[in-house]
XYZ file of C-alpha atoms in Angstrom:
666
model
C 0.000 0.000 0.000
C 1.295 3.442 -0.906
C 1.058 6.097 1.805
C 0.177 9.496 0.332
C 1.159 12.937 1.569
C -0.878 16.118 1.152
C -0.700 17.309 -2.462
C 0.775 14.042 -3.728
C -0.648 12.192 -6.713
C -0.314 8.754 -8.240
C -1.642 6.858 -11.262
C -4.025 4.047 -10.311
C -2.726 1.940 -13.212
C 0.709 1.785 -11.567
C -0.823 0.384 -8.384
C -3.200 -2.233 -9.795
C -4.269 -3.796 -13.074
C -7.821 -3.987 -11.742
C -8.603 -0.368 -10.799
C -11.513 0.197 -13.193
C -13.805 -0.021 -10.166
C -12.585 1.149 -6.748
C -13.858 1.334 -3.184
C -12.985 4.461 -1.186
C -13.144 4.255 2.608
C -13.211 7.283 4.929
C -12.424 6.698 8.600
C -12.423 8.733 11.811
C -12.760 8.097 15.528
C -13.388 9.850 18.845
C -12.602 8.963 22.428
C -16.314 8.735 23.285
C -17.275 6.859 20.119
C -20.058 9.296 19.162
C -18.292 11.407 16.510
C -19.816 11.201 13.074
C -19.605 12.736 9.606
C -21.242 12.197 6.217
C -19.465 11.561 2.929
C -20.277 13.241 -0.374
C -19.029 12.996 -3.962
C -19.023 15.638 -6.703
C -18.498 15.008 -10.428
C -16.761 17.976 -12.118
C -16.214 18.960 -15.741
C -13.156 20.600 -17.263
C -14.111 23.955 -15.693
C -14.023 22.515 -12.183
C -17.828 22.755 -11.816
C -20.620 20.212 -11.726
C -22.570 19.730 -14.949
C -25.775 20.023 -12.921
C -27.124 19.551 -9.399
C -27.519 15.809 -10.059
C -23.693 15.506 -9.990
C -23.782 16.063 -6.207
C -24.035 12.711 -4.331
C -24.716 12.781 -0.589
C -27.210 11.338 1.925
C -30.248 12.639 -0.016
C -28.858 11.471 -3.395
C -26.762 8.345 -2.686
C -26.394 6.722 -6.125
C -25.952 7.549 -9.805
C -28.364 6.028 -12.304
C -25.449 4.743 -14.421
C -23.791 3.105 -11.398
C -20.686 5.281 -11.564
C -21.182 6.478 -7.953
C -22.788 4.729 -5.005
C -22.553 5.643 -1.329
C -22.448 2.292 0.492
C -23.017 3.606 4.016
C -21.229 3.177 7.317
C -19.761 0.114 8.969
C -18.245 -0.007 12.485
C -14.512 -0.418 12.997
C -12.412 -1.023 16.098
C -12.006 2.705 16.745
C -14.942 4.409 15.065
C -16.729 4.275 11.714
C -15.829 3.547 8.113
C -17.895 5.205 5.391
C -17.492 3.563 1.963
C -18.013 4.775 -1.593
C -18.086 2.659 -4.758
C -16.781 4.351 -7.922
C -17.049 2.605 -11.292
C -14.523 4.605 -13.313
C -15.393 2.731 -16.518
C -18.984 4.021 -16.244
C -18.028 7.636 -15.501
C -19.318 9.955 -18.289
C -16.539 11.148 -20.633
C -17.171 14.833 -19.869
C -16.443 14.255 -16.155
C -12.769 15.025 -15.551
C -12.606 15.092 -11.730
C -14.313 13.187 -8.924
C -14.091 14.991 -5.575
C -14.504 12.947 -2.364
C -15.474 14.951 0.728
C -17.133 14.665 4.138
C -19.085 17.070 6.345
C -20.190 17.416 9.960
C -23.365 18.970 11.342
C -24.806 20.663 14.406
C -21.728 22.866 14.890
C -19.343 19.882 15.151
C -15.826 20.325 13.742
C -13.379 17.927 12.142
C -10.805 18.965 14.712
C -12.873 17.046 17.268
C -12.264 13.793 15.344
C -9.126 11.682 15.466
C -7.513 9.381 12.914
C -8.972 11.085 9.836
C -7.984 8.757 7.034
C -8.934 7.746 3.515
C -8.009 4.496 1.767
C -8.596 3.284 -1.788
C -8.988 -0.386 -2.755
C -9.276 -2.013 -6.168
C -12.039 -4.311 -7.392
C -10.406 -7.317 -5.742
C -10.475 -5.626 -2.333
C -6.707 -4.974 -2.112
C -5.918 -1.618 -0.485
C -3.798 0.406 -2.913
C -3.191 3.693 -1.084
C -3.902 5.561 2.122
C -3.978 9.236 3.095
C -4.132 10.528 6.681
C -5.137 14.065 7.702
C -3.639 15.397 10.929
C -4.180 19.163 10.650
C -7.994 19.374 10.911
C -9.231 22.171 13.173
C -12.390 24.317 12.905
C -13.512 22.951 9.533
C -17.017 21.522 9.213
C -16.419 20.084 5.728
C -13.298 18.485 4.279
C -12.122 17.396 0.834
C -10.140 14.215 1.403
C -9.023 13.582 -2.157
C -9.943 13.537 -5.818
C -9.625 11.274 -8.821
C -8.889 12.960 -12.147
C -8.237 12.000 -15.748
C -4.909 12.279 -17.521
C -5.451 11.062 -21.041
C -6.831 7.527 -20.823
C -5.806 6.885 -17.218
C -7.144 7.892 -13.810
C -4.966 9.401 -11.097
C -5.530 10.145 -7.422
C -4.545 13.345 -5.624
C -4.432 13.705 -1.830
C -6.101 17.088 -1.145
C -6.844 17.556 2.570
C -8.619 20.940 2.193
C -11.181 22.107 4.763
C -14.209 24.438 4.753
C -15.622 26.339 7.712
C -18.868 26.901 5.778
C -19.853 23.221 5.884
C -21.367 21.035 3.202
C -23.395 23.894 1.690
C -20.300 26.071 1.284
C -18.317 23.246 -0.281
C -21.149 22.373 -2.686
C -21.726 25.968 -3.795
C -17.984 26.347 -4.424
C -18.354 23.742 -7.167
C -21.482 25.240 -8.726
C -24.247 23.505 -6.773
C -27.415 25.584 -6.262
C -28.364 24.943 -2.618
C -31.709 25.969 -1.148
C -31.299 28.364 1.760
C -33.235 27.880 5.012
C -36.220 29.945 3.959
C -36.536 28.184 0.634
C -36.217 24.857 2.393
C -39.039 25.659 4.794
C -41.200 26.929 1.940
C -40.585 23.779 -0.071
C -41.416 21.533 2.868
C -44.655 23.422 3.463
C -45.779 23.303 -0.171
C -47.941 20.267 -1.057
C -46.067 19.568 -4.267
C -42.594 19.926 -2.801
C -42.493 17.279 -0.106
C -39.757 14.673 -0.323
C -42.169 11.819 -0.988
C -44.418 12.838 -3.898
C -47.860 11.256 -3.630
C -48.837 8.922 -6.454
C -52.442 8.521 -7.597
C -54.366 6.344 -5.198
C -54.917 3.659 -7.830
C -51.172 3.247 -8.313
C -50.333 2.628 -4.670
C -49.555 -0.804 -3.305
C -50.133 -1.474 0.412
C -46.916 -1.255 2.376
C -45.011 0.397 -0.483
C -43.911 4.074 -0.361
C -45.277 6.502 -2.905
C -43.087 7.614 -5.806
C -40.135 9.764 -4.940
C -39.464 13.258 -6.223
C -36.844 11.875 -8.600
C -39.461 9.618 -10.202
C -41.817 12.549 -10.543
C -39.099 14.556 -12.250
C -38.597 11.725 -14.741
C -42.312 11.928 -15.524
C -42.135 15.692 -16.049
C -40.067 18.361 -14.333
C -42.795 20.956 -14.782
C -44.853 19.233 -12.092
C -42.169 19.756 -9.434
C -41.396 23.249 -8.086
C -37.894 24.568 -8.755
C -37.084 24.699 -5.055
C -37.818 20.947 -4.724
C -35.442 20.156 -7.602
C -32.429 21.662 -5.850
C -30.248 19.561 -3.558
C -30.972 20.014 0.126
C -28.177 19.533 2.574
C -30.757 18.962 5.314
C -31.866 15.346 5.513
C -35.191 14.477 3.967
C -37.922 13.219 6.254
C -38.416 9.484 6.534
C -41.913 8.299 5.618
C -42.850 4.992 7.213
C -44.960 2.534 5.189
C -48.670 3.208 4.853
C -51.058 0.987 6.800
C -52.179 -1.908 4.614
C -55.669 -1.711 3.183
C -58.369 -3.812 4.784
C -58.100 -7.422 3.670
C -60.857 -8.992 1.560
C -60.340 -12.357 3.272
C -63.465 -13.924 4.757
C -61.647 -14.743 7.984
C -58.153 -14.647 9.471
C -57.398 -18.252 8.506
C -57.158 -17.246 4.824
C -53.550 -16.632 3.812
C -52.575 -14.327 0.987
C -50.900 -15.929 -2.026
C -47.132 -15.453 -2.068
C -44.793 -15.261 -5.029
C -42.176 -17.267 -3.118
C -43.990 -19.953 -1.053
C -42.125 -21.682 1.759
C -44.628 -24.213 3.068
C -43.257 -26.999 0.841
C -39.651 -26.758 2.045
C -38.654 -30.018 3.721
C -34.907 -29.964 4.392
C -31.834 -27.734 4.487
C -30.819 -28.528 0.915
C -34.183 -27.389 -0.420
C -34.015 -24.233 1.701
C -30.577 -23.367 0.331
C -31.611 -23.931 -3.283
C -34.861 -21.967 -2.925
C -33.264 -19.076 -1.034
C -30.411 -18.730 -3.536
C -32.719 -18.801 -6.546
C -35.169 -16.321 -5.013
C -32.474 -13.837 -4.057
C -30.513 -13.978 -7.314
C -33.638 -13.659 -9.460
C -34.843 -10.575 -7.550
C -31.366 -9.031 -7.875
C -31.613 -9.209 -11.667
C -35.177 -7.903 -11.834
C -34.736 -4.986 -9.394
C -31.616 -3.118 -10.582
C -31.468 -0.856 -7.507
C -31.347 -3.894 -5.235
C -28.860 -5.900 -7.300
C -26.521 -2.941 -7.624
C -26.801 -2.151 -3.912
C -25.626 -5.649 -2.982
C -22.873 -6.095 -5.590
C -21.335 -2.600 -5.544
C -19.811 -3.327 -2.145
C -18.023 -6.320 -3.685
C -16.368 -4.276 -6.438
C -18.768 -5.241 -9.214
C -19.192 -2.710 -12.037
C -22.533 -1.195 -13.002
C -23.876 -3.072 -15.991
C -26.154 -5.827 -17.259
C -26.511 -8.511 -14.592
C -27.419 -12.164 -15.054
C -27.535 -14.791 -12.336
C -27.440 -18.611 -12.436
C -28.002 -21.431 -9.957
C -26.646 -24.963 -9.569
C -23.965 -24.591 -12.235
C -21.322 -27.312 -12.689
C -17.661 -26.284 -12.869
C -14.629 -28.561 -13.401
C -12.185 -28.816 -10.497
C -8.854 -30.180 -11.711
C -8.874 -33.963 -11.792
C -11.588 -34.154 -9.155
C -15.322 -34.345 -9.627
C -16.963 -31.103 -10.832
C -18.087 -28.660 -8.144
C -21.528 -27.099 -7.993
C -21.631 -23.673 -6.328
C -25.097 -22.573 -5.275
C -25.053 -19.613 -7.643
C -23.129 -17.436 -10.074
C -23.445 -13.670 -10.591
C -22.178 -12.174 -13.852
C -22.107 -8.457 -14.692
C -21.222 -7.269 -18.193
C -19.849 -3.774 -18.710
C -18.336 -2.494 -21.967
C -17.660 -6.040 -23.165
C -15.925 -7.091 -19.931
C -17.333 -9.625 -17.486
C -17.244 -9.588 -13.696
C -18.052 -12.978 -12.158
C -18.686 -14.122 -8.599
C -19.422 -17.622 -7.288
C -22.018 -17.818 -4.507
C -22.042 -20.334 -1.646
C -25.228 -20.303 0.456
C -26.126 -21.662 3.891
C -29.470 -21.395 5.679
C -31.060 -22.450 8.968
C -27.909 -21.628 10.950
C -25.713 -24.155 9.146
C -22.040 -23.089 9.183
C -19.915 -22.442 6.117
C -17.365 -25.160 5.365
C -13.785 -24.001 4.856
C -12.888 -26.785 2.421
C -15.929 -26.007 0.274
C -15.159 -22.294 0.093
C -11.477 -23.096 -0.584
C -12.484 -25.182 -3.617
C -14.540 -22.303 -4.998
C -11.655 -19.864 -4.432
C -9.338 -22.168 -6.396
C -11.863 -22.596 -9.218
C -12.414 -18.829 -9.406
C -8.661 -18.181 -9.557
C -8.128 -20.691 -12.377
C -11.063 -19.403 -14.407
C -10.258 -15.720 -13.933
C -13.346 -14.920 -11.835
C -13.243 -11.914 -9.547
C -14.944 -12.989 -6.323
C -16.486 -15.663 -4.128
C -19.468 -14.537 -2.036
C -20.553 -16.533 1.002
C -24.115 -16.078 2.248
C -25.298 -17.422 5.598
C -27.104 -16.603 8.843
C -23.855 -15.490 10.475
C -22.997 -11.790 10.540
C -19.401 -10.961 9.624
C -17.428 -8.952 12.170
C -14.025 -7.385 11.807
C -11.061 -9.524 12.832
C -12.929 -12.846 12.992
C -13.326 -14.544 9.581
C -16.113 -17.075 9.231
C -13.935 -19.455 7.176
C -10.177 -19.980 6.965
C -8.770 -20.186 3.456
C -5.297 -20.221 1.952
C -4.359 -17.882 -0.885
C -1.719 -19.017 -3.361
C 0.528 -15.966 -3.657
C 2.096 -17.318 -6.869
C -1.137 -16.752 -8.788
C -1.241 -13.453 -10.613
C -5.048 -13.331 -10.665
C -6.565 -12.267 -7.336
C -9.927 -13.486 -6.076
C -11.740 -11.539 -3.352
C -13.702 -13.377 -0.643
C -16.773 -11.498 0.597
C -19.483 -12.399 3.102
C -23.138 -11.388 3.139
C -25.591 -12.252 5.901
C -29.311 -12.797 5.423
C -29.831 -9.969 7.921
C -27.972 -7.597 5.574
C -30.070 -8.734 2.612
C -33.279 -8.030 4.557
C -31.877 -4.671 5.733
C -31.175 -3.468 2.188
C -34.588 -4.636 0.964
C -36.296 -2.812 3.831
C -34.347 0.399 3.248
C -35.372 0.462 -0.402
C -39.080 -0.320 -0.078
C -39.826 1.355 3.270
C -37.728 4.501 3.085
C -35.685 5.259 -0.027
C -37.998 4.053 -2.794
C -37.352 2.173 -6.023
C -38.073 2.800 -9.710
C -41.668 1.534 -9.871
C -44.345 -0.306 -7.905
C -43.527 -3.644 -9.559
C -39.965 -3.477 -8.216
C -41.261 -2.519 -4.788
C -43.712 -5.432 -4.835
C -40.927 -7.883 -5.737
C -38.804 -6.627 -2.842
C -41.783 -6.879 -0.508
C -42.306 -10.498 -1.545
C -38.600 -11.194 -0.997
C -38.726 -9.600 2.452
C -41.772 -11.651 3.456
C -39.986 -14.790 2.249
C -36.841 -14.019 4.267
C -38.889 -13.321 7.400
C -40.984 -16.509 7.151
C -40.189 -18.986 9.912
C -39.664 -21.832 7.421
C -37.246 -20.065 5.046
C -34.152 -20.544 7.232
C -33.022 -16.984 6.418
C -33.546 -15.385 9.823
C -30.039 -14.094 10.306
C -27.803 -14.814 13.289
C -29.740 -17.107 15.624
C -27.388 -19.081 17.836
C -24.966 -17.916 20.543
C -22.826 -21.004 19.936
C -21.727 -24.055 21.944
C -19.763 -21.934 24.449
C -22.870 -20.086 25.661
C -24.154 -22.638 28.205
C -20.701 -23.497 29.688
C -19.900 -19.788 30.091
C -23.227 -19.092 31.802
C -22.676 -22.045 34.135
C -19.112 -20.923 34.802
C -20.342 -17.459 35.782
C -23.062 -18.913 38.040
C -20.667 -21.166 39.961
C -17.728 -18.712 39.699
C -15.413 -21.155 37.908
C -14.904 -19.147 34.714
C -11.340 -17.834 34.570
C -9.893 -14.959 32.598
C -8.279 -16.053 29.355
C -10.849 -18.810 28.760
C -11.350 -19.204 24.992
C -15.024 -19.980 25.537
C -15.562 -16.474 26.929
C -13.945 -14.994 23.799
C -16.299 -17.118 21.647
C -19.294 -15.716 23.546
C -18.033 -12.148 23.066
C -17.709 -12.765 19.315
C -21.297 -14.075 19.232
C -22.405 -11.017 21.218
C -20.729 -8.725 18.651
C -22.521 -10.541 15.819
C -25.852 -10.223 17.632
C -25.396 -6.489 18.250
C -24.434 -5.929 14.615
C -27.623 -7.722 13.552
C -29.725 -5.674 15.987
C -28.335 -2.538 14.320
C -29.222 -3.836 10.847
C -32.754 -4.785 11.839
C -33.497 -1.580 13.763
C -31.919 0.588 11.064
C -34.053 -1.056 8.383
C -37.235 -0.502 10.377
C -36.459 3.131 11.196
C -34.789 4.141 7.945
C -31.945 5.613 9.997
C -28.315 4.734 10.582
C -27.873 2.530 13.631
C -24.286 1.592 14.455
C -22.552 -0.099 17.398
C -20.250 2.159 19.385
C -16.861 0.642 20.172
C -14.807 2.506 22.760
C -11.327 1.149 22.154
C -7.958 2.754 22.526
C -6.313 3.970 19.360
C -4.388 1.175 17.696
C -6.228 -1.642 19.484
C -7.041 -4.499 17.141
C -10.291 -6.423 17.369
C -8.815 -9.610 18.807
C -7.223 -7.666 21.685
C -10.450 -5.754 22.299
C -12.488 -8.960 22.433
C -9.978 -10.601 24.753
C -10.259 -7.638 27.141
C -14.064 -7.758 26.929
C -13.987 -11.507 27.651
C -11.845 -10.908 30.753
C -14.355 -8.317 31.907
C -17.168 -10.838 31.343
C -15.345 -13.389 33.504
C -14.878 -10.771 36.219
C -18.337 -9.175 36.509
C -20.545 -11.531 34.475
C -21.883 -8.826 32.144
C -21.957 -8.180 28.407
C -22.036 -4.537 27.321
C -22.991 -2.808 24.053
C -23.843 0.699 22.897
C -25.854 1.723 19.837
C -25.781 5.120 18.188
C -29.127 5.828 16.482
C -29.173 8.734 14.083
C -30.955 11.878 15.327
C -31.465 10.618 18.888
C -30.217 12.673 21.843
C -27.984 9.994 23.357
C -26.405 6.531 23.106
C -28.604 3.478 23.692
C -26.781 1.146 26.102
C -27.478 -2.580 26.540
C -26.223 -4.579 29.520
C -26.822 -8.337 29.785
C -26.165 -9.443 33.379
C -25.562 -13.195 33.256
C -25.446 -13.427 37.061
C -28.936 -12.035 37.659
C -30.477 -12.984 34.296
C -31.539 -9.369 33.658
C -31.277 -7.157 30.573
C -30.945 -3.415 31.050
C -31.545 -0.961 28.191
C -30.831 2.684 28.937
C -30.069 6.085 27.465
C -28.438 9.156 28.983
C -29.911 12.532 28.015
C -27.726 15.606 28.565
C -29.233 18.526 30.462
C -30.313 21.501 28.284
C -27.964 24.459 28.034
C -30.642 26.913 29.116
C -33.633 27.001 31.463
C -34.295 25.847 34.999
C -33.935 22.317 36.434
C -37.605 22.082 37.400
C -38.568 23.040 33.844
C -36.288 20.295 32.514
C -37.898 17.728 34.813
C -41.449 18.722 33.828
C -40.588 18.694 30.121
C -39.065 15.217 30.433
C -42.180 13.891 32.181
C -44.368 15.359 29.425
C -42.207 13.744 26.740
C -42.540 10.392 28.502
C -46.321 10.594 28.873
C -46.765 7.345 26.921
C -43.640 5.596 28.239
C -43.960 2.448 30.407
C -44.749 3.153 34.041
C -41.847 0.940 35.182
C -39.296 3.140 33.401
C -36.448 3.864 35.793
C -35.443 7.568 35.861
C -32.166 8.679 37.427
C -30.958 12.260 37.698
C -27.262 12.649 36.904
C -25.684 15.269 39.143
C -22.199 16.427 39.999
C -20.626 15.201 43.218
C -20.651 11.915 45.068
C -23.753 9.796 45.319
C -25.432 11.058 42.160
C -28.976 12.357 42.039
C -32.463 11.089 42.909
C -33.904 8.054 41.150
C -37.260 6.332 40.904
C -39.847 4.880 38.560
C -41.730 7.090 36.143
C -44.987 6.048 37.820
C -43.816 7.582 41.122
C -42.251 10.689 39.566
C -45.126 11.685 37.259
C -47.213 13.425 39.957
C -44.168 15.223 41.417
C -41.446 16.029 38.834
C -39.714 18.135 41.499
C -38.655 14.886 43.201
C -36.118 14.511 40.362
C -34.129 17.518 41.620
C -31.141 16.925 43.959
C -31.876 17.975 47.536
C -28.387 19.454 47.979
C -28.748 21.722 44.948
C -26.012 19.910 42.963
C -25.751 20.846 39.290
C -27.709 18.469 37.047
C -25.729 17.146 34.081
C -28.452 14.935 32.593
C -30.907 12.089 33.097
C -30.556 8.327 32.660
C -33.630 6.359 31.556
C -33.622 2.567 31.954
C -35.868 -0.442 31.459
C -35.210 -3.903 32.897
C -36.280 -7.246 31.438
C -35.745 -10.901 32.227
C -33.134 -12.484 29.989
C -33.703 -15.650 27.989
C -31.396 -18.499 28.913
C -31.371 -20.687 25.790
C -28.622 -20.007 23.254
C -30.953 -19.970 20.243
C -33.687 -17.723 18.886
C -36.733 -19.456 20.379
C -39.245 -17.634 22.581
C -37.140 -18.468 25.641
C -33.857 -17.720 23.882
C -31.331 -15.031 24.717
C -31.292 -13.573 21.188
C -35.078 -13.115 21.150
C -34.992 -11.420 24.565
C -32.349 -8.915 23.410
C -34.405 -8.074 20.305
C -37.555 -7.619 22.392
C -35.758 -5.457 24.972
C -34.327 -3.113 22.344
C -37.654 -2.864 20.500
C -39.607 -2.097 23.680
C -37.120 0.505 24.842
C -36.909 2.285 21.501
C -40.654 2.350 20.810
C -41.650 3.091 24.404
C -38.911 5.543 25.407
C -36.447 6.708 22.748
C -39.114 7.439 20.118
C -40.746 9.976 22.480
C -37.594 11.950 23.196
C -36.621 15.067 21.293
C -34.552 14.593 18.149
C -30.976 15.733 17.942
C -30.516 19.060 16.072
C -30.934 18.577 12.337
C -28.337 18.943 9.590
C -29.512 22.169 8.016
C -26.456 24.393 7.279
């Protein structure tokens, strides 16, 4: 990997023969784990300006129709977040000469408050080609990390590292973007024809499917959309949850609606794997937004996609191998190919099987092998161990996709972001119902592993010692579960939900998990924190294996202005519909903390929340407690089900009623 310095440039062709499609990753971290920023991409012509407002890609416009740009979203790392961007340079229009990659903060936050600002660039095979670190960030609220630019027939990268105090709006306008100001934004949001989700005629709506988006309406005729609605808005658009389904015409509740992908006839794991693979791959080809969303993260180009199942491929002198599926994407006469190996119903991937497919792909010049199973991939703990022959010139990338991620992307498209037409939305809805059916075997991570029961017993009888590998296995399963909770909750809310990892700079994942396992052996608790976009605090989860209790909580900082009694009354009003057993604790300076009690007791007398000694209030902690399932699986009595239920109850009953964090309007 080449390490870049500010102002330096390099030709991508000198770093890799497979740089026609690249993945850019932007990283940062904070000591508290709650620092965040949003990436953006601008396509510029020879004059250094965008050709139009559509050349500005950010959270309200995450993908190009031709597949040249796609924002892939955030993933957690050991020290913070990684925001990824897929760029298909072969699909970039010829009149685009520069691609600027930037990031911005909101709510008055500065880049100087973040640590480890870094950008990396990887080729289609997943090999990291270059890295660029920024160590002079200060008061800037927007930053250009780098840019890709043409020189003749080749693409080059330049490390820029330039900041803006005027935020995302200032950066965008510098490159010719026409941004709505605050007044225009408010006018547009108030106008019936300028809302983010444009209403379709009633006859065109499908139950559970969002109405057409403004971009679809523009394709039907720009004259019908006000000019102010056509401009990019650096404030996030509002999320519209699915409409309530129309009243069923069934005669009674025993009638079941016909499904495109039935699951009642599935008898064994082999049938589940074959059906699930065929269903997924066929929907990927028929819904371009969905297929591109899944494959862009694996380095696939934007192009014509075809998928195949149960193909037979020769394997040296051995019997032919039959991968569960093949994905092929054709772009400008070139083919990108990935073999797919699928597991359902919690069955583990087999290393020898995946190794065979990696060898076949290398010999045949394929680009990737994609594994698909109930397990959720986590950093630093591969699901299968394979050996790579370094003597082979052709590189094959190994990627993993969980069924929970597939369901998350389908939910985001049909519930929140929208797709091209109602037929595509209906197909995704059918896929989602198939994945969520109890007989499909595609329920995501659903087993805490064989170490779960011995670790629980060891904690109960105090025989579990630090350094026990079984405790590390449980921590890895806990990380997978929390990652899946984030995917599920994020898909339902249409918001980013990410685990917060408070690790020292430079700590790798294996060391972090070992330290967490030692802590589990010592106090018998598993800890996790979730950052939910636009919520006023971090949602904390504590699983106490000694007492069998789950605690979900959130800490709300005290307002900057006003009086403590006013704060207490406002909080009680916000929690009018919260569960009566909600535990409320006042956080105050000094020893001993502040008063605490249940919401039921505090509702009549909010003044009881104020410290008697007049100590300064710093915030409030809200908590709910729930009995913890003991079984390792996902049954009604299982631990995984109890964690899901606890998070759902706390978010819907408590967090959803709290005030939102300040918006992202510049």
